[in-house]
Amino acid sequence: MSRIVHVNGQWLPEEDAKISVFDRGFLFADAIYEVTGVIGGKLIDYEGHIARLKRSLEALGMHAPVDEAALLDLHREIVARNDLKTGLIYLQISRGAEDRDFLFSGTLSPSVVLFTQARNILENPRWKTGIKVITVPEGRWVSRQIKTVQLLYSSLAKMEAVKSGADDAFFVEDGFITEATSSNAHMVTKEGVLVTRALSNALLHGITRGSVLDLARAAGLSVEERSFTPEEAKAASEVFITSAGTFVMPVVSIDGVPVGDGQPGDVSARLRQIYIEDQLARAI
Ligand code: PMP
């Protein structure tokens, strides 16, 4: 039997309920959620869930799309509309939908989705048997080599950069730059060596990075794949980022400190030119 779900103010059969492909929950995991238990048609521990929801909204700087009274009404109404006796209510609020950009506008209206899951949470056979667990390394989220849509942190970092008058941010871990929010970071030392962090799970293995490094080596540049610090980058002759959308983009200041003479450098301009020429010749 089809459930009635709630989407942005509408009650719809689940087959008709749609969220935009541009929703930031879908594209950036820029969304929060709560799951509330229902027993005998009544909400379990509801105040706690709503208090956490408010904390999550505040932490992400999202405004509440509905007030607390309306939210309680939505929970009660979805129980009633689905005649839910025992089960769960899933509530998700995402920042909303607009054209894909790590930076989001302040005028977005959040998307609100609620659905129910009928489940006998009051009689769980596993309570008798217990469950088995294994241990795994804590990795939420350290597998940055995988190109997932888990982009919320990157998006927030880029927002922070723009708020402070910059354009982007370099992530720093254990004193070393990993990469930028949506591109790989590189520097050219005063000695003319192109330094870029070696591949690992700490960064996305940029396609542009790989091609630019190949071309740099072919052009006779010496390339070192090693980690470098923000201090080294600030003292470098050039710093640049690479990505499919920016090719080779010069970075002229880091934390307000000018890189080199504070102007885009020759090496990054040359690498961009070589890269674009090479790719245009091989474009399929
Ligand atoms: N690092 C991150 C975190 C990225 O999001 C991207 C671009 N999507 C890159 C690096 C650059 O990868 P590519 O050159 O494949 O675009």
Short mmCIF file of C-alpha atoms and ligand atoms in Angstrom, two decimals:
data_model
loop_
_atom_site.label_atom_id
_atom_site.label_comp_id
_atom_site.label_asym_id
_atom_site.label_seq_id
_atom_site.Cartn_x
_atom_site.Cartn_y
_atom_site.Cartn_z
CA MET A 1 0.00 0.00 0.00
CA SER A 2 1.29 3.41 -0.94
CA ARG A 3 2.23 5.74 1.86
CA ILE A 4 1.29 9.37 2.04
CA VAL A 5 4.46 11.42 2.38
CA HIS A 6 5.06 15.08 3.00
CA VAL A 7 7.14 17.19 0.61
CA ASN A 8 7.44 20.93 0.98
CA GLY A 9 3.95 21.60 2.24
CA GLN A 10 2.21 18.96 0.15
CA TRP A 11 0.77 15.59 1.07
CA LEU A 12 1.34 13.14 -1.78
CA PRO A 13 1.26 9.42 -2.53
CA GLU A 14 4.89 8.26 -2.31
CA GLU A 15 5.10 7.62 -6.10
CA ASP A 16 4.31 11.27 -6.78
CA ALA A 17 6.66 12.76 -4.21
CA LYS A 18 9.69 14.34 -5.92
CA ILE A 19 12.70 16.37 -4.89
CA SER A 20 14.70 18.43 -7.37
CA VAL A 21 17.93 16.97 -8.74
CA PHE A 22 19.42 20.34 -7.74
CA ASP A 23 18.52 19.82 -4.10
CA ARG A 24 21.63 20.39 -2.00
CA GLY A 25 20.79 17.38 0.11
CA PHE A 26 21.23 15.30 -3.04
CA LEU A 27 24.26 17.15 -4.43
CA PHE A 28 26.19 18.08 -1.27
CA ALA A 29 24.71 16.04 1.60
CA ASP A 30 23.75 19.53 2.79
CA ALA A 31 20.84 18.30 4.87
CA ILE A 32 19.96 17.16 8.35
CA TYR A 33 17.49 14.59 9.58
CA GLU A 34 15.77 13.00 12.55
CA VAL A 35 14.09 9.66 13.02
CA THR A 36 11.40 9.48 15.67
CA GLY A 37 9.82 6.29 16.95
CA VAL A 38 6.05 5.84 17.00
CA ILE A 39 4.29 3.40 19.32
CA GLY A 40 0.53 3.12 19.47
CA GLY A 41 0.30 6.16 17.21
CA LYS A 42 2.29 8.31 19.68
CA LEU A 43 5.64 10.00 19.22
CA ILE A 44 8.50 8.66 21.33
CA ASP A 45 11.10 11.01 22.85
CA TYR A 46 9.90 13.71 20.49
CA GLU A 47 11.24 16.72 22.43
CA GLY A 48 14.76 15.29 22.32
CA HIS A 49 14.62 14.80 18.58
CA ILE A 50 13.34 18.29 17.97
CA ALA A 51 15.95 19.81 20.29
CA ARG A 52 18.70 18.03 18.32
CA LEU A 53 17.13 19.08 15.04
CA LYS A 54 17.31 22.70 16.21
CA ARG A 55 20.95 22.26 17.17
CA SER A 56 21.69 20.74 13.74
CA LEU A 57 19.89 23.60 11.96
CA GLU A 58 21.81 26.17 13.97
CA ALA A 59 25.14 24.44 13.40
CA LEU A 60 24.63 24.58 9.64
CA GLY A 61 23.18 28.08 9.68
CA MET A 62 19.89 26.89 8.17
CA HIS A 63 16.71 28.64 9.11
CA ALA A 64 13.84 26.51 10.38
CA PRO A 65 11.41 26.09 7.48
CA VAL A 66 8.47 25.50 9.83
CA ASP A 67 8.03 26.49 13.45
CA GLU A 68 7.94 23.99 16.29
CA ALA A 69 4.15 23.84 16.53
CA ALA A 70 3.85 23.21 12.78
CA LEU A 71 6.53 20.54 12.94
CA LEU A 72 4.64 18.71 15.69
CA ASP A 73 1.48 18.99 13.59
CA LEU A 74 3.33 17.49 10.61
CA HIS A 75 4.48 14.54 12.72
CA ARG A 76 0.96 13.97 14.07
CA GLU A 77 -0.64 14.37 10.68
CA ILE A 78 1.67 11.90 8.95
CA VAL A 79 0.86 9.33 11.64
CA ALA A 80 -2.86 9.92 11.11
CA ARG A 81 -2.73 9.98 7.30
CA ASN A 82 -0.85 6.68 7.22
CA ASP A 83 -2.72 5.17 10.16
CA LEU A 84 0.71 4.40 11.59
CA LYS A 85 0.51 2.41 14.80
CA THR A 86 4.11 1.44 15.36
CA GLY A 87 7.18 2.40 13.38
CA LEU A 88 9.32 5.38 12.50
CA ILE A 89 8.96 8.87 11.13
CA TYR A 90 11.84 10.08 8.99
CA LEU A 91 12.21 13.85 8.72
CA GLN A 92 14.79 15.48 6.46
CA ILE A 93 15.46 19.15 5.97
CA SER A 94 17.90 20.15 3.27
CA ARG A 95 19.18 23.63 2.53
CA GLY A 96 17.09 23.70 -0.64
CA ALA A 97 17.53 23.59 -4.41
CA GLU A 98 19.44 25.93 -6.71
CA ASP A 99 21.99 25.56 -9.50
CA ARG A 100 24.96 23.48 -8.34
CA ASP A 101 27.63 25.57 -6.63
CA PHE A 102 29.68 24.97 -3.51
CA LEU A 103 28.57 28.46 -2.49
CA PHE A 104 24.91 28.72 -1.64
CA SER A 105 22.72 31.81 -1.61
CA GLY A 106 21.04 33.16 1.48
CA THR A 107 17.62 33.15 -0.10
CA LEU A 108 17.22 29.38 -0.41
CA SER A 109 14.08 27.84 1.03
CA PRO A 110 14.80 24.55 2.77
CA SER A 111 13.24 21.34 1.46
CA VAL A 112 11.21 19.41 4.02
CA VAL A 113 10.42 15.73 3.62
CA LEU A 114 8.65 13.40 6.03
CA PHE A 115 7.75 9.76 5.52
CA THR A 116 6.74 6.89 7.74
CA GLN A 117 8.04 3.35 8.05
CA ALA A 118 5.72 0.84 9.64
CA ARG A 119 7.91 -1.45 11.73
CA ASN A 120 7.30 -3.40 14.88
CA ILE A 121 9.91 -1.62 16.95
CA LEU A 122 8.27 -2.87 20.14
CA GLU A 123 8.91 -6.55 19.48
CA ASN A 124 12.39 -7.08 18.15
CA PRO A 125 13.46 -10.76 17.95
CA ARG A 126 17.10 -9.67 18.15
CA TRP A 127 16.52 -8.55 21.73
CA LYS A 128 16.54 -12.26 22.60
CA THR A 129 19.61 -13.25 20.57
CA GLY A 130 21.61 -10.04 20.75
CA ILE A 131 23.75 -8.87 17.83
CA LYS A 132 27.40 -9.32 16.82
CA VAL A 133 29.66 -6.41 15.92
CA ILE A 134 33.06 -5.97 14.32
CA THR A 135 35.45 -3.04 14.74
CA VAL A 136 36.45 -0.80 11.85
CA PRO A 137 38.70 2.26 11.80
CA GLU A 138 36.82 5.51 12.46
CA GLY A 139 36.63 7.00 9.01
CA ARG A 140 33.81 9.50 8.83
CA TRP A 141 35.07 10.91 6.48
CA VAL A 142 38.67 10.06 5.69
CA SER A 143 38.23 8.33 2.34
CA ARG A 144 38.62 11.47 0.33
CA GLN A 145 40.04 9.60 -2.65
CA ILE A 146 36.48 8.49 -3.37
CA LYS A 147 34.57 11.15 -5.24
CA THR A 148 31.43 11.09 -3.12
CA VAL A 149 28.80 13.80 -2.76
CA GLN A 150 29.74 14.16 0.90
CA LEU A 151 30.58 17.77 0.19
CA LEU A 152 28.98 19.60 3.07
CA TYR A 153 32.24 20.36 4.87
CA SER A 154 33.87 21.55 1.65
CA SER A 155 30.90 23.73 0.90
CA LEU A 156 30.96 25.28 4.38
CA ALA A 157 34.72 25.87 4.09
CA LYS A 158 34.26 27.66 0.78
CA MET A 159 31.48 29.79 2.26
CA GLU A 160 33.83 30.68 5.11
CA ALA A 161 36.56 31.62 2.61
CA VAL A 162 34.25 33.92 0.70
CA LYS A 163 32.95 35.44 3.92
CA SER A 164 36.51 36.36 4.86
CA GLY A 165 37.16 38.00 1.48
CA ALA A 166 38.99 35.05 -0.15
CA ASP A 167 37.83 32.73 -2.93
CA ASP A 168 38.64 29.27 -1.68
CA ALA A 169 40.24 27.38 1.17
CA PHE A 170 43.10 24.92 1.52
CA PHE A 171 42.44 22.15 4.01
CA VAL A 172 45.26 21.60 6.50
CA GLU A 173 45.70 18.31 8.34
CA ASP A 174 48.51 17.57 10.79
CA GLY A 175 50.20 20.75 9.62
CA PHE A 176 50.13 19.89 5.91
CA ILE A 177 47.88 21.06 3.09
CA THR A 178 45.74 18.23 1.76
CA GLU A 179 43.97 20.04 -1.10
CA ALA A 180 41.50 22.84 -1.78
CA THR A 181 37.73 22.52 -1.32
CA SER A 182 37.19 21.31 -4.89
CA SER A 183 40.62 21.14 -6.47
CA ASN A 184 44.16 19.91 -5.86
CA ALA A 185 46.82 22.26 -4.47
CA HIS A 186 50.36 22.64 -5.86
CA MET A 187 53.31 24.94 -5.36
CA VAL A 188 56.41 25.88 -7.31
CA THR A 189 59.38 26.48 -5.03
CA LYS A 190 61.82 29.35 -5.42
CA GLU A 191 64.14 26.70 -6.94
CA GLY A 192 61.52 25.98 -9.61
CA VAL A 193 60.43 22.56 -8.32
CA LEU A 194 56.76 21.71 -8.71
CA VAL A 195 55.65 20.22 -5.38
CA THR A 196 52.36 18.45 -4.94
CA ARG A 197 51.04 16.15 -2.28
CA ALA A 198 51.39 12.44 -3.04
CA LEU A 199 48.23 10.44 -3.63
CA SER A 200 46.60 8.80 -0.60
CA ASN A 201 43.19 8.66 1.01
CA ALA A 202 43.78 12.22 2.27
CA LEU A 203 42.87 13.82 -1.04
CA LEU A 204 40.91 13.32 -4.21
CA HIS A 205 43.06 11.92 -7.01
CA GLY A 206 42.42 14.77 -9.42
CA ILE A 207 42.34 13.84 -13.08
CA THR A 208 43.65 17.30 -13.99
CA ARG A 209 46.39 16.93 -11.37
CA GLY A 210 47.62 13.72 -12.99
CA SER A 211 47.62 15.11 -16.52
CA VAL A 212 49.26 18.40 -15.51
CA LEU A 213 52.01 16.53 -13.63
CA ASP A 214 52.69 14.33 -16.68
CA LEU A 215 52.90 17.40 -18.91
CA ALA A 216 55.09 19.26 -16.42
CA ARG A 217 57.55 16.35 -16.32
CA ALA A 218 57.48 16.09 -20.12
CA ALA A 219 58.26 19.82 -20.29
CA GLY A 220 61.35 19.24 -18.17
CA LEU A 221 60.05 20.59 -14.87
CA SER A 222 61.22 18.73 -11.80
CA VAL A 223 58.25 17.38 -9.85
CA GLU A 224 58.24 16.26 -6.24
CA GLU A 225 55.24 14.44 -4.81
CA ARG A 226 55.34 15.21 -1.10
CA SER A 227 53.30 16.98 1.51
CA PHE A 228 53.91 20.69 2.07
CA THR A 229 52.88 23.12 4.78
CA PRO A 230 50.99 26.41 4.46
CA GLU A 231 54.23 28.18 5.47
CA GLU A 232 56.11 26.57 2.57
CA ALA A 233 53.29 27.50 0.20
CA LYS A 234 53.34 31.12 1.43
CA ALA A 235 57.08 31.23 0.78
CA ALA A 236 56.82 29.55 -2.65
CA SER A 237 57.33 31.36 -5.92
CA GLU A 238 53.94 30.15 -7.20
CA VAL A 239 50.93 28.26 -5.90
CA PHE A 240 48.12 26.96 -8.07
CA ILE A 241 45.14 24.65 -8.00
CA THR A 242 43.93 22.18 -10.62
CA SER A 243 40.48 20.83 -11.43
CA ALA A 244 38.30 19.99 -14.40
CA GLY A 245 36.51 23.30 -14.04
CA THR A 246 39.50 25.62 -13.52
CA PHE A 247 42.33 23.73 -15.32
CA VAL A 248 45.32 25.50 -13.72
CA MET A 249 44.31 28.42 -11.52
CA PRO A 250 46.96 30.61 -9.87
CA VAL A 251 46.65 31.29 -6.14
CA VAL A 252 48.00 34.74 -5.35
CA SER A 253 47.53 34.86 -1.59
CA ILE A 254 47.18 32.46 1.33
CA ASP A 255 45.75 33.72 4.62
CA GLY A 256 46.34 37.24 3.33
CA VAL A 257 50.05 36.58 2.62
CA PRO A 258 50.93 37.29 -1.02
CA VAL A 259 52.48 34.37 -2.88
CA GLY A 260 55.56 35.44 -4.83
CA ASP A 261 54.89 38.96 -6.09
CA GLY A 262 51.17 38.55 -5.48
CA GLN A 263 50.48 38.12 -9.20
CA PRO A 264 49.72 34.95 -11.22
CA GLY A 265 53.02 33.28 -12.06
CA ASP A 266 54.57 32.17 -15.33
CA VAL A 267 54.79 28.46 -14.53
CA SER A 268 51.08 28.12 -13.82
CA ALA A 269 50.22 30.12 -16.96
CA ARG A 270 52.50 27.92 -19.04
CA LEU A 271 51.11 24.71 -17.54
CA ARG A 272 47.56 25.87 -18.19
CA GLN A 273 48.43 26.64 -21.80
CA ILE A 274 50.17 23.28 -22.33
CA TYR A 275 47.32 21.44 -20.64
CA ILE A 276 44.59 23.10 -22.70
CA GLU A 277 46.50 22.63 -25.96
CA ASP A 278 47.22 18.99 -25.18
CA GLN A 279 43.64 18.26 -24.15
CA LEU A 280 42.08 20.07 -27.11
CA ALA A 281 44.24 18.01 -29.44
CA ARG A 282 43.05 14.83 -27.76
CA ALA A 283 39.45 15.78 -26.94
CA ILE A 284 37.00 13.09 -28.04
N1 PMP B 1 39.93 17.68 -5.02
C1 PMP B 1 38.62 17.81 -4.74
C2 PMP B 1 38.19 17.74 -3.31
C3 PMP B 1 37.69 18.00 -5.78
O1 PMP B 1 36.38 18.13 -5.49
C4 PMP B 1 38.16 18.08 -7.13
C5 PMP B 1 37.24 18.36 -8.28
N2 PMP B 1 36.06 17.75 -8.28
C6 PMP B 1 39.53 17.94 -7.36
C7 PMP B 1 40.39 17.74 -6.30
C8 PMP B 1 40.08 17.99 -8.77
O2 PMP B 1 39.76 16.82 -9.46
P1 PMP B 1 39.63 16.85 -11.07
O3 PMP B 1 40.93 17.37 -11.58
O4 PMP B 1 39.42 15.42 -11.40
O5 PMP B 1 38.49 17.74 -11.42
#
